[in-house]
mmCIF file of C-alpha atoms and ligand atoms in Angstrom:
data_model
loop_
_atom_site.group_PDB
_atom_site.id
_atom_site.type_symbol
_atom_site.label_atom_id
_atom_site.label_comp_id
_atom_site.label_asym_id
_atom_site.label_seq_id
_atom_site.Cartn_x
_atom_site.Cartn_y
_atom_site.Cartn_z
ATOM 1 C CA UNK B 235 30.414 -35.294 -38.034
ATOM 2 C CA UNK B 236 33.954 -32.699 -39.152
ATOM 3 C CA UNK B 237 34.935 -31.192 -35.685
ATOM 4 C CA UNK B 238 33.750 -27.068 -35.999
ATOM 5 C CA UNK B 239 36.497 -24.803 -34.660
ATOM 6 C CA UNK B 240 34.190 -22.955 -32.040
ATOM 7 C CA UNK B 241 36.304 -19.999 -31.351
ATOM 8 C CA UNK B 242 36.253 -16.826 -32.119
ATOM 9 C CA UNK B 243 37.172 -15.381 -34.665
ATOM 10 C CA UNK B 244 38.857 -12.779 -33.690
ATOM 11 C CA UNK B 245 39.996 -15.196 -30.974
ATOM 12 C CA UNK B 246 41.727 -17.350 -33.773
ATOM 13 C CA UNK B 247 43.124 -13.883 -35.299
ATOM 14 C CA UNK B 248 44.809 -12.984 -31.975
ATOM 15 C CA UNK B 249 46.176 -16.800 -32.072
ATOM 16 C CA UNK B 250 47.899 -16.339 -35.450
ATOM 17 C CA UNK B 251 49.321 -12.525 -35.026
ATOM 18 C CA UNK B 252 50.561 -13.696 -31.648
ATOM 19 C CA UNK B 253 52.280 -16.948 -33.191
ATOM 20 C CA UNK B 254 53.853 -15.187 -35.369
ATOM 21 C CA UNK B 255 55.133 -12.903 -33.318
ATOM 22 C CA UNK B 256 56.540 -15.594 -30.603
ATOM 23 C CA UNK B 257 57.952 -18.002 -34.003
ATOM 24 C CA UNK B 258 59.834 -14.711 -35.224
ATOM 25 C CA UNK B 259 60.674 -13.211 -32.015
ATOM 26 C CA UNK B 260 62.194 -16.745 -31.321
ATOM 27 C CA UNK B 261 64.304 -16.996 -34.796
ATOM 28 C CA UNK B 262 65.583 -13.619 -34.303
ATOM 29 C CA UNK B 263 67.134 -15.522 -30.645
ATOM 30 C CA UNK B 264 68.468 -18.294 -32.376
ATOM 31 C CA UNK B 265 69.571 -16.778 -34.879
ATOM 32 C CA UNK B 266 71.768 -14.373 -32.763
ATOM 33 C CA UNK B 267 72.599 -18.045 -31.270
ATOM 34 C CA UNK B 268 74.071 -19.191 -34.681
ATOM 35 C CA UNK B 269 71.243 -21.869 -34.643
ATOM 36 C CA UNK B 270 70.098 -20.903 -37.556
ATOM 37 C CA UNK B 271 71.987 -21.134 -41.772
ATOM 38 C CA UNK B 272 71.048 -18.857 -44.349
ATOM 39 C CA UNK B 273 68.635 -15.747 -44.971
ATOM 40 C CA UNK B 274 66.328 -14.647 -42.485
ATOM 41 C CA UNK B 275 63.899 -11.440 -42.288
ATOM 42 C CA UNK B 276 61.267 -11.428 -39.938
ATOM 43 C CA UNK B 277 57.997 -10.834 -40.355
ATOM 44 C CA UNK B 278 57.392 -8.842 -36.776
ATOM 45 C CA UNK B 279 55.544 -6.053 -36.637
ATOM 46 C CA UNK B 280 53.732 -6.354 -39.606
ATOM 47 C CA UNK B 281 51.854 -9.330 -38.235
ATOM 48 C CA UNK B 282 47.926 -7.973 -38.922
ATOM 49 C CA UNK B 283 48.326 -7.563 -42.686
ATOM 50 C CA UNK B 284 48.523 -11.736 -43.067
ATOM 51 C CA UNK B 285 46.483 -12.765 -40.252
ATOM 52 C CA UNK B 286 43.881 -10.378 -41.263
ATOM 53 C CA UNK B 287 44.370 -11.202 -45.344
ATOM 54 C CA UNK B 288 44.193 -14.949 -44.709
ATOM 55 C CA UNK B 289 41.333 -14.945 -41.905
ATOM 56 C CA UNK B 290 39.567 -13.681 -45.332
ATOM 57 C CA UNK B 291 40.579 -16.876 -46.889
ATOM 58 C CA UNK B 292 39.361 -20.474 -47.827
ATOM 59 C CA UNK B 293 41.657 -22.803 -47.052
ATOM 60 C CA UNK B 294 42.015 -23.859 -51.255
ATOM 61 C CA UNK B 295 43.038 -20.137 -52.139
ATOM 62 C CA UNK B 296 45.899 -19.427 -52.725
ATOM 63 C CA UNK B 297 48.875 -16.605 -51.824
ATOM 64 C CA UNK B 298 52.124 -16.644 -53.056
ATOM 65 C CA UNK B 299 54.992 -14.701 -50.575
ATOM 66 C CA UNK B 300 58.165 -12.217 -50.527
ATOM 67 C CA UNK B 301 61.218 -13.357 -48.715
ATOM 68 C CA UNK B 302 59.563 -11.782 -45.743
ATOM 69 C CA UNK B 303 57.229 -14.840 -45.573
ATOM 70 C CA UNK B 304 57.042 -16.432 -42.472
ATOM 71 C CA UNK B 305 53.622 -14.696 -41.650
ATOM 72 C CA UNK B 306 52.513 -15.733 -44.734
ATOM 73 C CA UNK B 307 52.900 -19.499 -44.139
ATOM 74 C CA UNK B 308 51.479 -19.549 -41.008
ATOM 75 C CA UNK B 309 48.581 -17.761 -41.344
ATOM 76 C CA UNK B 310 47.537 -19.628 -44.227
ATOM 77 C CA UNK B 311 48.041 -22.691 -42.239
ATOM 78 C CA UNK B 312 51.504 -24.173 -42.563
ATOM 79 C CA UNK B 313 52.476 -26.513 -40.126
ATOM 80 C CA UNK B 314 54.802 -24.673 -37.475
ATOM 81 C CA UNK B 315 57.310 -27.520 -37.138
ATOM 82 C CA UNK B 316 57.368 -28.364 -40.383
ATOM 83 C CA UNK B 317 58.349 -23.960 -40.845
ATOM 84 C CA UNK B 318 61.133 -24.883 -37.645
ATOM 85 C CA UNK B 319 62.424 -27.517 -39.298
ATOM 86 C CA UNK B 320 62.646 -26.166 -42.773
ATOM 87 C CA UNK B 321 64.359 -22.392 -41.723
ATOM 88 C CA UNK B 322 66.564 -24.729 -40.261
ATOM 89 C CA UNK B 323 67.564 -26.612 -42.871
ATOM 90 C CA UNK B 324 66.673 -30.049 -41.764
ATOM 91 C CA UNK B 325 65.419 -33.157 -42.936
ATOM 92 C CA UNK B 326 61.302 -33.035 -42.677
ATOM 93 C CA UNK B 327 60.860 -29.498 -43.244
ATOM 94 C CA UNK B 328 58.624 -28.441 -44.988
ATOM 95 C CA UNK B 329 60.494 -28.499 -48.097
ATOM 96 C CA UNK B 330 62.543 -31.653 -47.440
ATOM 97 C CA UNK B 331 65.101 -29.087 -45.878
ATOM 98 C CA UNK B 332 66.075 -27.948 -49.084
ATOM 99 C CA UNK B 333 64.717 -24.226 -49.506
ATOM 100 C CA UNK B 334 65.340 -22.326 -46.021
ATOM 101 C CA UNK B 335 63.591 -19.680 -45.124
ATOM 102 C CA UNK B 336 62.442 -17.597 -48.676
ATOM 103 C CA UNK B 337 61.384 -21.189 -50.725
ATOM 104 C CA UNK B 338 58.707 -22.311 -48.074
ATOM 105 C CA UNK B 339 55.929 -23.685 -50.136
ATOM 106 C CA UNK B 340 53.168 -26.068 -49.146
ATOM 107 C CA UNK B 341 50.993 -26.560 -52.246
ATOM 108 C CA UNK B 342 48.639 -28.665 -50.236
ATOM 109 C CA UNK B 343 48.161 -24.911 -47.545
ATOM 110 C CA UNK B 344 47.990 -22.845 -50.364
ATOM 111 C CA UNK B 345 50.653 -21.884 -49.711
ATOM 112 C CA UNK B 346 52.784 -21.172 -53.477
ATOM 113 C CA UNK B 347 55.793 -20.238 -51.764
ATOM 114 C CA UNK B 348 58.015 -17.334 -50.475
ATOM 115 C CA UNK B 349 60.032 -15.948 -52.620
ATOM 116 C CA UNK B 350 64.119 -14.382 -53.169
ATOM 117 C CA UNK B 351 62.911 -12.183 -56.069
ATOM 118 C CA UNK B 352 61.453 -9.177 -54.726
ATOM 119 C CA UNK B 353 58.146 -8.760 -56.681
ATOM 120 C CA UNK B 354 58.702 -12.386 -57.849
ATOM 121 C CA UNK B 355 55.059 -14.497 -56.561
ATOM 122 C CA UNK B 356 53.022 -11.344 -58.176
ATOM 123 C CA UNK B 357 52.746 -12.884 -61.746
ATOM 124 C CA UNK B 358 53.013 -17.222 -59.504
ATOM 125 C CA UNK B 359 49.549 -15.480 -57.818
ATOM 126 C CA UNK B 360 48.042 -13.872 -60.950
ATOM 127 C CA UNK B 361 48.957 -16.608 -62.774
ATOM 128 C CA UNK B 362 47.043 -19.433 -60.033
ATOM 129 C CA UNK B 363 44.388 -17.066 -59.985
ATOM 130 C CA UNK B 364 44.243 -17.359 -63.991
ATOM 131 C CA UNK B 365 44.361 -21.203 -63.338
ATOM 132 C CA UNK B 366 41.004 -20.833 -61.005
ATOM 133 C CA UNK B 367 39.586 -18.374 -63.639
ATOM 134 C CA UNK B 368 40.140 -21.516 -66.599
ATOM 135 C CA UNK B 369 39.812 -24.802 -64.191
ATOM 136 C CA UNK B 370 36.103 -22.406 -63.683
ATOM 137 C CA UNK B 371 36.637 -22.729 -59.522
ATOM 138 C CA UNK B 372 35.834 -20.017 -56.953
ATOM 139 C CA UNK B 373 39.373 -19.741 -55.849
ATOM 140 C CA UNK B 374 41.029 -16.479 -54.775
ATOM 141 C CA UNK B 375 44.207 -15.411 -55.001
ATOM 142 C CA UNK B 376 46.260 -13.035 -53.137
ATOM 143 C CA UNK B 377 49.222 -11.926 -54.399
ATOM 144 C CA UNK B 378 51.177 -10.089 -51.462
ATOM 145 C CA UNK B 379 54.653 -7.768 -52.350
ATOM 146 C CA UNK B 380 56.490 -5.028 -50.606
ATOM 147 C CA UNK B 381 56.478 -1.228 -50.400
ATOM 148 C CA UNK B 382 60.250 -1.576 -52.928
ATOM 149 C CA UNK B 383 59.012 -4.986 -54.942
ATOM 150 C CA UNK B 384 55.801 -2.916 -56.218
ATOM 151 C CA UNK B 385 58.391 -1.101 -58.002
ATOM 152 C CA UNK B 386 59.630 -3.976 -59.631
ATOM 153 C CA UNK B 387 57.985 -4.378 -63.452
ATOM 154 C CA UNK B 388 56.295 -7.774 -63.055
ATOM 155 C CA UNK B 389 53.932 -5.659 -60.284
ATOM 156 C CA UNK B 390 52.499 -3.369 -62.752
ATOM 157 C CA UNK B 391 52.638 -6.325 -65.454
ATOM 158 C CA UNK B 392 50.218 -8.487 -63.545
ATOM 159 C CA UNK B 393 48.137 -5.284 -61.819
ATOM 160 C CA UNK B 394 47.776 -4.734 -66.002
ATOM 161 C CA UNK B 395 46.653 -8.294 -66.728
ATOM 162 C CA UNK B 396 44.617 -9.215 -63.877
ATOM 163 C CA UNK B 397 42.325 -6.300 -64.651
ATOM 164 C CA UNK B 398 41.974 -7.740 -68.987
ATOM 165 C CA UNK B 399 41.383 -10.975 -68.062
ATOM 166 C CA UNK B 400 39.397 -10.168 -64.910
ATOM 167 C CA UNK B 401 41.496 -12.591 -62.493
ATOM 168 C CA UNK B 402 40.175 -13.262 -58.812
ATOM 169 C CA UNK B 403 43.477 -11.662 -57.118
ATOM 170 C CA UNK B 404 44.095 -9.943 -54.766
ATOM 171 C CA UNK B 405 47.312 -7.623 -54.091
ATOM 172 C CA UNK B 406 48.958 -6.741 -51.112
ATOM 173 C CA UNK B 407 51.123 -4.348 -50.893
ATOM 174 C CA UNK B 408 52.949 -4.706 -47.045
ATOM 175 C CA UNK B 409 53.953 -1.551 -47.247
ATOM 176 C CA UNK B 410 56.777 -1.166 -45.120
ATOM 177 C CA UNK B 411 58.494 2.298 -44.876
ATOM 178 C CA UNK B 412 61.595 1.076 -46.202
ATOM 179 C CA UNK B 413 63.067 -1.515 -49.113
ATOM 180 C CA UNK B 414 66.360 -2.511 -47.362
ATOM 181 C CA UNK B 415 67.584 0.734 -46.110
ATOM 182 C CA UNK B 416 65.795 2.991 -48.957
ATOM 183 C CA UNK B 417 62.892 4.637 -47.299
ATOM 184 C CA UNK B 418 59.842 5.233 -49.139
ATOM 185 C CA UNK B 419 60.020 8.307 -49.119
ATOM 186 C CA UNK B 420 62.952 8.307 -51.635
ATOM 187 C CA UNK B 421 61.763 5.651 -53.799
ATOM 188 C CA UNK B 422 58.350 5.732 -53.826
ATOM 189 C CA UNK B 423 58.601 9.519 -54.086
ATOM 190 C CA UNK B 424 56.115 9.162 -50.194
ATOM 191 C CA UNK B 425 53.583 8.234 -52.392
ATOM 192 C CA UNK B 426 50.624 5.222 -51.834
ATOM 193 C CA UNK B 427 50.863 2.449 -54.630
ATOM 194 C CA UNK B 428 47.071 2.076 -54.005
ATOM 195 C CA UNK B 429 46.919 5.462 -56.583
ATOM 196 C CA UNK B 430 48.659 3.034 -59.119
ATOM 197 C CA UNK B 431 45.923 -0.155 -59.475
ATOM 198 C CA UNK B 432 43.181 3.442 -59.376
ATOM 199 C CA UNK B 433 44.862 3.910 -63.512
ATOM 200 C CA UNK B 434 44.846 0.656 -64.404
ATOM 201 C CA UNK B 435 41.211 0.062 -63.324
ATOM 202 C CA UNK B 436 42.108 -2.043 -59.804
ATOM 203 C CA UNK B 437 39.855 -0.956 -56.964
ATOM 204 C CA UNK B 438 42.400 0.040 -54.281
ATOM 205 C CA UNK B 439 42.459 1.369 -50.421
ATOM 206 C CA UNK B 440 44.930 2.321 -48.301
ATOM 207 C CA UNK B 441 45.231 -0.192 -45.450
ATOM 208 C CA UNK B 442 46.507 1.170 -41.808
ATOM 209 C CA UNK B 443 48.179 -2.215 -41.489
ATOM 210 C CA UNK B 444 48.345 -2.591 -37.665
ATOM 211 C CA UNK B 445 44.883 -2.583 -37.300
ATOM 212 C CA UNK B 446 44.338 -5.846 -38.006
ATOM 213 C CA UNK B 447 39.799 -6.059 -38.355
ATOM 214 C CA UNK B 448 40.070 -2.982 -40.816
ATOM 215 C CA UNK B 449 42.600 -5.318 -43.051
ATOM 216 C CA UNK B 450 40.511 -8.654 -42.299
ATOM 217 C CA UNK B 451 37.770 -6.902 -43.398
ATOM 218 C CA UNK B 452 39.024 -4.738 -46.396
ATOM 219 C CA UNK B 453 40.679 -8.285 -47.383
ATOM 220 C CA UNK B 454 37.293 -9.748 -46.936
ATOM 221 C CA UNK B 455 35.487 -6.861 -49.412
ATOM 222 C CA UNK B 456 38.149 -7.789 -52.321
ATOM 223 C CA UNK B 457 37.893 -11.365 -51.870
ATOM 224 C CA UNK B 458 34.698 -11.325 -52.489
ATOM 225 C CA UNK B 459 34.359 -9.095 -55.621
ATOM 226 C CA UNK B 460 37.126 -11.677 -56.735
ATOM 227 C CA UNK B 461 34.900 -14.768 -56.379
ATOM 228 C CA UNK B 462 32.270 -12.894 -57.309
ATOM 229 C CA UNK B 463 33.646 -12.286 -61.098
ATOM 230 C CA UNK B 464 34.845 -8.827 -60.096
ATOM 231 C CA UNK B 465 38.158 -8.872 -60.493
ATOM 232 C CA UNK B 466 41.106 -7.700 -59.154
ATOM 233 C CA UNK B 467 41.890 -5.535 -55.683
ATOM 234 C CA UNK B 468 44.415 -3.972 -54.462
ATOM 235 C CA UNK B 469 45.103 -3.471 -50.997
ATOM 236 C CA UNK B 470 47.956 -0.813 -49.580
ATOM 237 C CA UNK B 471 48.595 -1.827 -45.693
ATOM 238 C CA UNK B 472 51.114 0.772 -43.981
ATOM 239 C CA UNK B 473 52.581 -1.152 -41.238
ATOM 240 C CA UNK B 474 56.837 -1.097 -40.285
ATOM 241 C CA UNK B 475 58.784 -3.721 -39.056
ATOM 242 C CA UNK B 476 60.399 -4.868 -35.895
ATOM 243 C CA UNK B 477 63.790 -6.319 -37.151
ATOM 244 C CA UNK B 478 66.590 -5.113 -39.675
ATOM 245 C CA UNK B 479 65.227 -5.888 -43.300
ATOM 246 C CA UNK B 480 67.606 -8.387 -42.400
ATOM 247 C CA UNK B 481 69.111 -11.209 -39.876
ATOM 248 C CA UNK B 482 72.817 -10.584 -38.904
ATOM 249 C CA UNK B 483 73.299 -8.028 -41.644
ATOM 250 C CA UNK B 484 71.206 -4.736 -40.770
ATOM 251 C CA UNK B 485 72.596 -1.705 -38.606
ATOM 252 C CA UNK B 486 69.488 0.564 -38.824
ATOM 253 C CA UNK B 487 71.818 3.365 -39.057
ATOM 254 C CA UNK B 488 68.249 4.790 -41.663
ATOM 255 C CA UNK B 489 65.706 4.898 -39.486
ATOM 256 C CA UNK B 490 64.872 7.643 -37.135
ATOM 257 C CA UNK B 491 66.703 8.234 -33.154
ATOM 258 C CA UNK B 492 63.447 6.474 -31.168
ATOM 259 C CA UNK B 493 61.908 4.723 -34.797
ATOM 260 C CA UNK B 494 61.846 0.650 -33.724
ATOM 261 C CA UNK B 495 61.133 1.600 -29.609
ATOM 262 C CA UNK B 496 58.826 4.524 -30.756
ATOM 263 C CA UNK B 497 56.975 1.721 -33.406
ATOM 264 C CA UNK B 498 57.208 -0.980 -30.421
ATOM 265 C CA UNK B 499 55.757 0.881 -27.536
ATOM 266 C CA UNK B 500 52.596 2.926 -29.854
ATOM 267 C CA UNK B 501 52.386 1.208 -32.866
ATOM 268 C CA UNK B 502 52.327 -3.225 -32.165
ATOM 269 C CA UNK B 503 49.698 -4.385 -33.973
ATOM 270 C CA UNK B 504 49.335 -7.373 -31.634
ATOM 271 C CA UNK B 505 48.854 -4.993 -28.290
ATOM 272 C CA UNK B 506 46.266 -3.318 -30.619
ATOM 273 C CA UNK B 507 44.373 -6.410 -31.395
ATOM 274 C CA UNK B 508 44.650 -7.548 -27.534
ATOM 275 C CA UNK B 509 43.249 -4.015 -25.970
ATOM 276 C CA UNK B 510 40.186 -4.578 -28.089
ATOM 277 C CA UNK B 511 39.345 -7.854 -27.462
ATOM 278 C CA UNK B 512 39.439 -7.576 -23.951
ATOM 279 C CA UNK B 513 37.571 -3.794 -23.715
ATOM 280 C CA UNK B 514 34.784 -5.500 -26.534
ATOM 281 C CA UNK B 515 34.652 -8.122 -24.077
ATOM 282 C CA UNK B 516 35.585 -10.352 -27.130
ATOM 283 C CA UNK B 517 37.704 -11.938 -24.786
ATOM 284 C CA UNK B 518 39.150 -12.753 -21.320
ATOM 285 C CA UNK B 519 42.742 -12.344 -20.498
ATOM 286 C CA UNK B 520 42.900 -16.249 -19.308
ATOM 287 C CA UNK B 521 41.540 -16.882 -22.779
ATOM 288 C CA UNK B 522 44.656 -14.463 -23.670
ATOM 289 C CA UNK B 523 47.240 -16.055 -21.579
ATOM 290 C CA UNK B 524 46.251 -19.987 -22.493
ATOM 291 C CA UNK B 525 46.170 -18.933 -25.477
ATOM 292 C CA UNK B 526 49.722 -17.300 -25.057
ATOM 293 C CA UNK B 527 50.850 -20.574 -23.587
ATOM 294 C CA UNK B 528 49.954 -22.718 -25.888
ATOM 295 C CA UNK B 529 51.767 -20.845 -28.330
ATOM 296 C CA UNK B 530 55.032 -20.313 -26.967
ATOM 297 C CA UNK B 531 54.910 -24.522 -26.390
ATOM 298 C CA UNK B 532 54.354 -25.068 -29.347
ATOM 299 C CA UNK B 533 57.459 -22.836 -30.844
ATOM 300 C CA UNK B 534 59.333 -24.246 -27.914
ATOM 301 C CA UNK B 535 58.584 -27.584 -28.903
ATOM 302 C CA UNK B 536 59.841 -26.595 -33.092
ATOM 303 C CA UNK B 537 62.596 -25.592 -32.045
ATOM 304 C CA UNK B 538 63.306 -28.797 -30.458
ATOM 305 C CA UNK B 539 62.556 -30.524 -33.250
ATOM 306 C CA UNK B 540 64.847 -28.199 -35.316
ATOM 307 C CA UNK B 541 67.804 -28.289 -33.681
ATOM 308 C CA UNK B 542 67.956 -32.199 -32.840
ATOM 309 C CA UNK B 543 66.820 -33.676 -36.519
ATOM 310 C CA UNK B 544 68.978 -34.675 -39.039
ATOM 311 C CA UNK B 545 69.979 -33.004 -41.845
ATOM 312 C CA UNK B 546 68.488 -33.507 -45.598
ATOM 313 C CA UNK B 547 69.586 -37.289 -46.358
ATOM 314 C CA UNK B 548 72.854 -36.674 -49.132
ATOM 315 C CA UNK B 549 70.661 -39.476 -51.597
ATOM 316 C CA UNK B 550 67.917 -37.139 -50.997
ATOM 317 C CA UNK B 551 69.732 -33.755 -53.096
ATOM 318 C CA UNK B 552 68.416 -34.196 -57.011
ATOM 319 C CA UNK B 553 64.446 -34.858 -55.523
ATOM 320 C CA UNK B 554 62.304 -32.230 -55.771
ATOM 321 C CA UNK B 555 64.575 -30.041 -57.534
ATOM 322 C CA UNK B 556 63.859 -29.271 -61.350
ATOM 323 C CA UNK B 557 67.754 -30.633 -61.779
ATOM 324 C CA UNK B 558 67.962 -34.184 -64.035
ATOM 325 C CA UNK B 559 70.981 -36.404 -64.447
HETATM 326 C C1 TPP M 624 64.685 -8.639 -58.195
HETATM 327 C C2 TPP M 624 65.187 -8.121 -56.955
HETATM 328 N N1 TPP M 624 66.195 -7.112 -56.811
HETATM 329 C C3 TPP M 624 66.599 -7.067 -56.074
HETATM 330 C C4 TPP M 624 66.950 -7.875 -54.489
HETATM 331 C C5 TPP M 624 67.860 -7.626 -53.290
HETATM 332 N N2 TPP M 624 65.778 -7.187 -52.376
HETATM 333 C C6 TPP M 624 66.152 -8.212 -51.604
HETATM 334 S S1 TPP M 624 65.228 -7.568 -50.784
HETATM 335 C C7 TPP M 624 64.771 -6.240 -51.360
HETATM 336 C C8 TPP M 624 64.335 -4.766 -51.021
HETATM 337 C C9 TPP M 624 63.005 -5.605 -50.859
HETATM 338 O O1 TPP M 624 62.159 -4.594 -50.289
HETATM 339 P P1 TPP M 624 60.739 -4.183 -49.678
HETATM 340 O O2 TPP M 624 59.947 -5.101 -51.567
HETATM 341 O O3 TPP M 624 60.078 -3.659 -50.049
HETATM 342 O O4 TPP M 624 60.690 -5.425 -49.383
HETATM 343 P P2 TPP M 624 60.607 -5.820 -46.942
HETATM 344 O O5 TPP M 624 61.829 -6.316 -47.768
HETATM 345 O O6 TPP M 624 60.401 -4.269 -46.943
HETATM 346 O O7 TPP M 624 59.711 -5.864 -46.971
HETATM 347 C C10 TPP M 624 65.418 -6.088 -52.720
HETATM 348 C C11 TPP M 624 65.719 -4.953 -53.490
HETATM 349 C C12 TPP M 624 66.290 -9.158 -55.249
HETATM 350 N N3 TPP M 624 65.582 -10.047 -54.264
HETATM 351 N N4 TPP M 624 64.707 -9.320 -56.185
HETATM 352 MG MG1 MG M 625 59.764 -2.599 -47.897
#
């Protein structure tokens, strides 16, 4: 008999959010201590979007991610230790330590890859949806994209093709208020992205990205539409990031005084979900504390493994890449 996970789905969501939060807070500290190479964009603050969307997906559904991709990878079920090794550029990483933070991919988990190109994952996700349609499966594909990426032509083209080909794809815009240091008041004229979907006939909704249950429910509706042949949808989720655009680079002078403190104290999606679980009796504080302890141990072990793992073998330099000699 296959083992079934009897944990309440909303506690599983808590675990996912908590894992992302601890993973990201720890990476922030490790980066500051000089232990992490390459460019790292942290997802903390936006956990409810990845966790809510992926809670509505099946194991063999697809997600294509962004440069801020750790949360999507964890929520889609990628191995946390293999991710940590990858971000440290070590052998045993999910891509052999040769991709790093912005190229985490695990096809066995339906994770088509983080992507250094803004909106680069969007046409890939639409392509995966086309493949599912051609193969006659009921798989659904999600395209995560930032508010800045949503201004790319590839996003508009993918929306139109997804509509005219009726593809089983869900576009998930993560509007975190900024594209690097440029606010949405400037680059989106303060508007939502959702009307752009509606303009080409794609059902589109604005979602509170701090409320994981609101995200999960909106995603479930969109996924059900896609799976039953109803075609694409767009979720325009609002949630700001806790950290700067990129580790070691961003003094965040473009953010208002006290903005991040207010975000953490008033709009922490993990605290909001925790309060709800406790208030409605879905979980007790001891149960959540046990999850917290398990997650802390998992991330700690992942960092220990990453620190001690060897670099990739130079003999592997040309494996798993397109270069031919
Ligand atoms: C095609 C392209 N243009 C420019 C960049 C440089 N760049 C990296 S991240 C970024 C901003 C992306 O903003 P957004 O899509 O809102 O994502 P966020 O960083 O807020 O998660 C830019 C312009 C890039 N990676 N790709
Ligand atoms: Mg953004």
